[in-house]
PDB file of C-alpha atoms in Angstrom:
ATOM      1  CA  MET A   1      90.957 131.199 120.954  1.00 57.00           C
ATOM      2  CA  ASN A   2      94.702 131.326 123.247  1.00 68.00           C
ATOM      3  CA  LYS A   3      97.623 128.821 123.020  1.00 71.00           C
ATOM      4  CA  SER A   4      96.520 126.616 125.367  1.00 79.00           C
ATOM      5  CA  ASP A   5      92.800 126.052 124.094  1.00 81.00           C
ATOM      6  CA  ASN A   6      94.879 125.508 121.354  1.00 82.00           C
ATOM      7  CA  ILE A   7      96.985 122.575 122.553  1.00 84.00           C
ATOM      8  CA  ILE A   8      94.021 121.412 124.486  1.00 87.00           C
ATOM      9  CA  LEU A   9      92.413 120.661 121.603  1.00 87.00           C
ATOM     10  CA  GLY A  10      95.500 119.074 119.306  1.00 86.00           C
ATOM     11  CA  LYS A  11      95.411 116.743 122.576  1.00 91.00           C
ATOM     12  CA  GLN A  12      92.275 115.550 121.918  1.00 92.00           C
ATOM     13  CA  GLY A  13      92.599 115.290 118.596  1.00 91.00           C
ATOM     14  CA  GLU A  14      95.769 112.890 118.875  1.00 94.00           C
ATOM     15  CA  GLU A  15      93.318 110.924 121.695  1.00 95.00           C
ATOM     16  CA  GLN A  16      90.662 110.937 118.423  1.00 95.00           C
ATOM     17  CA  ALA A  17      93.383 109.750 115.682  1.00 97.00           C
ATOM     18  CA  VAL A  18      94.949 106.695 118.773  1.00 97.00           C
ATOM     19  CA  ASN A  19      91.365 105.954 118.892  1.00 97.00           C
ATOM     20  CA  TYR A  20      91.019 105.419 115.522  1.00 97.00           C
ATOM     21  CA  LEU A  21      93.862 103.509 114.758  1.00 98.00           C
ATOM     22  CA  GLN A  22      93.343 100.704 117.646  1.00 98.00           C
ATOM     23  CA  LYS A  23      89.292 100.589 116.306  1.00 97.00           C
ATOM     24  CA  ASN A  24      91.957  99.289 113.010  1.00 97.00           C
ATOM     25  CA  GLY A  25      94.141  97.116 114.416  1.00 97.00           C
ATOM     26  CA  TYR A  26      97.303  98.947 115.075  1.00 98.00           C
ATOM     27  CA  ILE A  27      99.504  98.603 117.317  1.00 98.00           C
ATOM     28  CA  ILE A  28     100.531 102.025 119.125  1.00 98.00           C
ATOM     29  CA  LEU A  29     104.173 102.046 120.330  1.00 97.00           C
ATOM     30  CA  ASP A  30     104.675 105.373 121.311  1.00 96.00           C
ATOM     31  CA  LYS A  31     102.657 108.684 121.591  1.00 96.00           C
ATOM     32  CA  ARG A  32     104.927 112.341 121.232  1.00 95.00           C
ATOM     33  CA  TRP A  33     107.799 110.234 121.610  1.00 96.00           C
ATOM     34  CA  LYS A  34     110.738 113.077 121.696  1.00 94.00           C
ATOM     35  CA  TYR A  35     114.249 113.409 120.574  1.00 93.00           C
ATOM     36  CA  LYS A  36     116.197 116.049 121.144  1.00 91.00           C
ATOM     37  CA  ARG A  37     113.543 119.010 120.675  1.00 90.00           C
ATOM     38  CA  PHE A  38     111.405 116.906 118.134  1.00 93.00           C
ATOM     39  CA  GLU A  39     108.444 115.231 118.581  1.00 94.00           C
ATOM     40  CA  ILE A  40     106.542 112.586 116.685  1.00 96.00           C
ATOM     41  CA  ASP A  41     102.538 112.697 117.925  1.00 96.00           C
ATOM     42  CA  ILE A  42     102.274 108.440 117.140  1.00 98.00           C
ATOM     43  CA  ILE A  43     104.414 105.969 116.517  1.00 98.00           C
ATOM     44  CA  ALA A  44     102.737 102.259 115.456  1.00 98.00           C
ATOM     45  CA  LYS A  45     103.053  99.479 113.852  1.00 97.00           C
ATOM     46  CA  ASN A  46     100.650  97.731 111.371  1.00 96.00           C
ATOM     47  CA  HIS A  47     101.542  94.239 110.378  1.00 94.00           C
ATOM     48  CA  ASN A  48     104.307  94.016 109.338  1.00 94.00           C
ATOM     49  CA  THR A  49     105.120  97.990 109.187  1.00 96.00           C
ATOM     50  CA  LEU A  50     105.247 100.913 111.640  1.00 97.00           C
ATOM     51  CA  ILE A  51     103.772 104.043 110.826  1.00 97.00           C
ATOM     52  CA  PHE A  52     105.251 107.672 111.804  1.00 97.00           C
ATOM     53  CA  LEU A  53     102.246 109.586 112.334  1.00 97.00           C
ATOM     54  CA  GLU A  54     101.470 113.359 111.888  1.00 96.00           C
ATOM     55  CA  VAL A  55      98.518 114.604 113.365  1.00 96.00           C
ATOM     56  CA  LYS A  56      97.038 117.817 113.217  1.00 93.00           C
ATOM     57  CA  THR A  57      93.497 119.111 114.170  1.00 91.00           C
ATOM     58  CA  ARG A  58      92.118 122.652 112.642  1.00 89.00           C
ATOM     59  CA  ARG A  59      89.397 124.658 113.708  1.00 86.00           C
ATOM     60  CA  ASN A  60      89.215 126.530 110.700  1.00 82.00           C
ATOM     61  CA  PRO A  61      88.615 124.538 107.028  1.00 72.00           C
ATOM     62  CA  ILE A  62      92.534 124.251 105.021  1.00 72.00           C
ATOM     63  CA  ILE A  63      92.599 125.236 101.510  1.00 72.00           C
ATOM     64  CA  SER A  64      95.382 122.791 101.091  1.00 81.00           C
ATOM     65  CA  ILE A  65      96.385 119.998 102.361  1.00 82.00           C
ATOM     66  CA  ASN A  66      99.574 119.543 100.697  1.00 82.00           C
ATOM     67  CA  ASP A  67     100.647 122.387 102.425  1.00 83.00           C
ATOM     68  CA  ILE A  68      99.672 121.625 106.156  1.00 89.00           C
ATOM     69  CA  VAL A  69     103.071 119.976 106.631  1.00 90.00           C
ATOM     70  CA  SER A  70     106.303 122.167 105.932  1.00 89.00           C
ATOM     71  CA  ASN A  71     109.137 120.318 104.503  1.00 89.00           C
ATOM     72  CA  ALA A  72     111.162 121.516 107.663  1.00 91.00           C
ATOM     73  CA  GLN A  73     108.281 119.479 109.434  1.00 92.00           C
ATOM     74  CA  LYS A  74     109.006 116.640 107.527  1.00 92.00           C
ATOM     75  CA  ASP A  75     112.129 116.911 108.013  1.00 91.00           C
ATOM     76  CA  ARG A  76     112.216 117.468 111.620  1.00 93.00           C
ATOM     77  CA  ILE A  77     109.676 113.586 111.644  1.00 94.00           C
ATOM     78  CA  ILE A  78     112.365 111.615 109.231  1.00 93.00           C
ATOM     79  CA  ASN A  79     115.113 112.719 111.115  1.00 93.00           C
ATOM     80  CA  THR A  80     113.382 111.867 114.360  1.00 95.00           C
ATOM     81  CA  ALA A  81     111.859 108.753 113.143  1.00 95.00           C
ATOM     82  CA  HIS A  82     115.357 107.112 112.206  1.00 94.00           C
ATOM     83  CA  HIS A  83     116.663 107.635 115.790  1.00 95.00           C
ATOM     84  CA  TYR A  84     114.114 105.894 117.251  1.00 96.00           C
ATOM     85  CA  ILE A  85     114.396 103.165 114.273  1.00 95.00           C
ATOM     86  CA  LEU A  86     117.814 103.272 115.521  1.00 94.00           C
ATOM     87  CA  SER A  87     117.581 103.257 119.011  1.00 94.00           C
ATOM     88  CA  ASN A  88     114.869 100.610 119.078  1.00 93.00           C
ATOM     89  CA  GLU A  89     116.795  98.575 116.282  1.00 93.00           C
ATOM     90  CA  ILE A  90     113.808  98.392 114.062  1.00 92.00           C
ATOM     91  CA  ASP A  91     113.106  95.934 111.591  1.00 91.00           C
ATOM     92  CA  LEU A  92     109.959  96.866 109.855  1.00 94.00           C
ATOM     93  CA  ASN A  93     109.039  98.511 106.421  1.00 94.00           C
ATOM     94  CA  ILE A  94     108.740 102.178 107.684  1.00 95.00           C
ATOM     95  CA  ARG A  95     105.519 104.881 106.482  1.00 96.00           C
ATOM     96  CA  PHE A  96     104.622 108.323 107.424  1.00 96.00           C
ATOM     97  CA  ASP A  97     101.041 109.104 107.554  1.00 97.00           C
ATOM     98  CA  LEU A  98      98.471 112.087 108.555  1.00 96.00           C
ATOM     99  CA  ILE A  99      96.058 112.077 110.484  1.00 96.00           C
ATOM    100  CA  TYR A 100      94.476 115.002 109.714  1.00 94.00           C
ATOM    101  CA  ILE A 101      91.298 116.274 112.057  1.00 93.00           C
ATOM    102  CA  ASP A 102      88.588 118.868 110.976  1.00 91.00           C
ATOM    103  CA  TYR A 103      87.352 120.169 114.403  1.00 90.00           C
ATOM    104  CA  THR A 104      85.066 122.982 112.598  1.00 83.00           C
ATOM    105  CA  GLN A 105      81.636 121.534 112.890  1.00 82.00           C
ATOM    106  CA  LYS A 106      82.898 121.469 116.831  1.00 84.00           C
ATOM    107  CA  THR A 107      82.803 117.679 115.620  1.00 88.00           C
ATOM    108  CA  PHE A 108      86.096 115.487 114.888  1.00 89.00           C
ATOM    109  CA  ASN A 109      85.864 114.532 111.590  1.00 91.00           C
ATOM    110  CA  LEU A 110      88.953 112.442 111.137  1.00 95.00           C
ATOM    111  CA  LYS A 111      90.623 111.296 107.443  1.00 95.00           C
ATOM    112  CA  HIS A 112      93.440 109.349 107.638  1.00 97.00           C
ATOM    113  CA  PHE A 113      96.690 109.641 104.463  1.00 95.00           C
ATOM    114  CA  LYS A 114      98.498 106.907 104.105  1.00 96.00           C
ATOM    115  CA  GLU A 115     102.455 107.506 102.913  1.00 94.00           C
ATOM    116  CA  PHE A 116     101.548 110.642 103.246  1.00 94.00           C
ATOM    117  CA  PHE A 117     105.097 111.800 101.863  1.00 90.00           C
ATOM    118  CA  THR A 118     108.224 109.209 101.656  1.00 85.00           C
ATOM    119  CA  PRO A 119     111.544 110.160 102.899  1.00 79.00           C
ATOM    120  CA  TYR A 120     113.883 111.503 100.268  1.00 67.00           C
ATOM    121  CA  PHE A 121     117.723 111.361  99.877  1.00 56.00           C
ATOM    122  CA  ASP A 122     119.573 114.316  97.953  1.00 48.00           C
TER     123      ASP A 122
END
């Protein structure tokens, strides 16, 4: 697998995630929203909750779902989400979810982990 194959698979996984979310009543507000060098894969709304979603698509099975998003990546997502909230003057409940897509059998098997992580404050 080369880098462009991984990029293509990642974009296909994000499309699968968007379709899943829309079928389940989520409103997609943004895809690949950027702040500086950082990006949030999908930003959606469900009822009175704004959801920031990280999408991970993998060809190889993972050992632990908890290790799929590093603490540094969580920090970047939280920081980027903060700027999204400020720039759009959002006043909703906030949630950080993970959509994990297993592509080991050449089919997209999606799992949605709601409240995958929460912002923490020192």
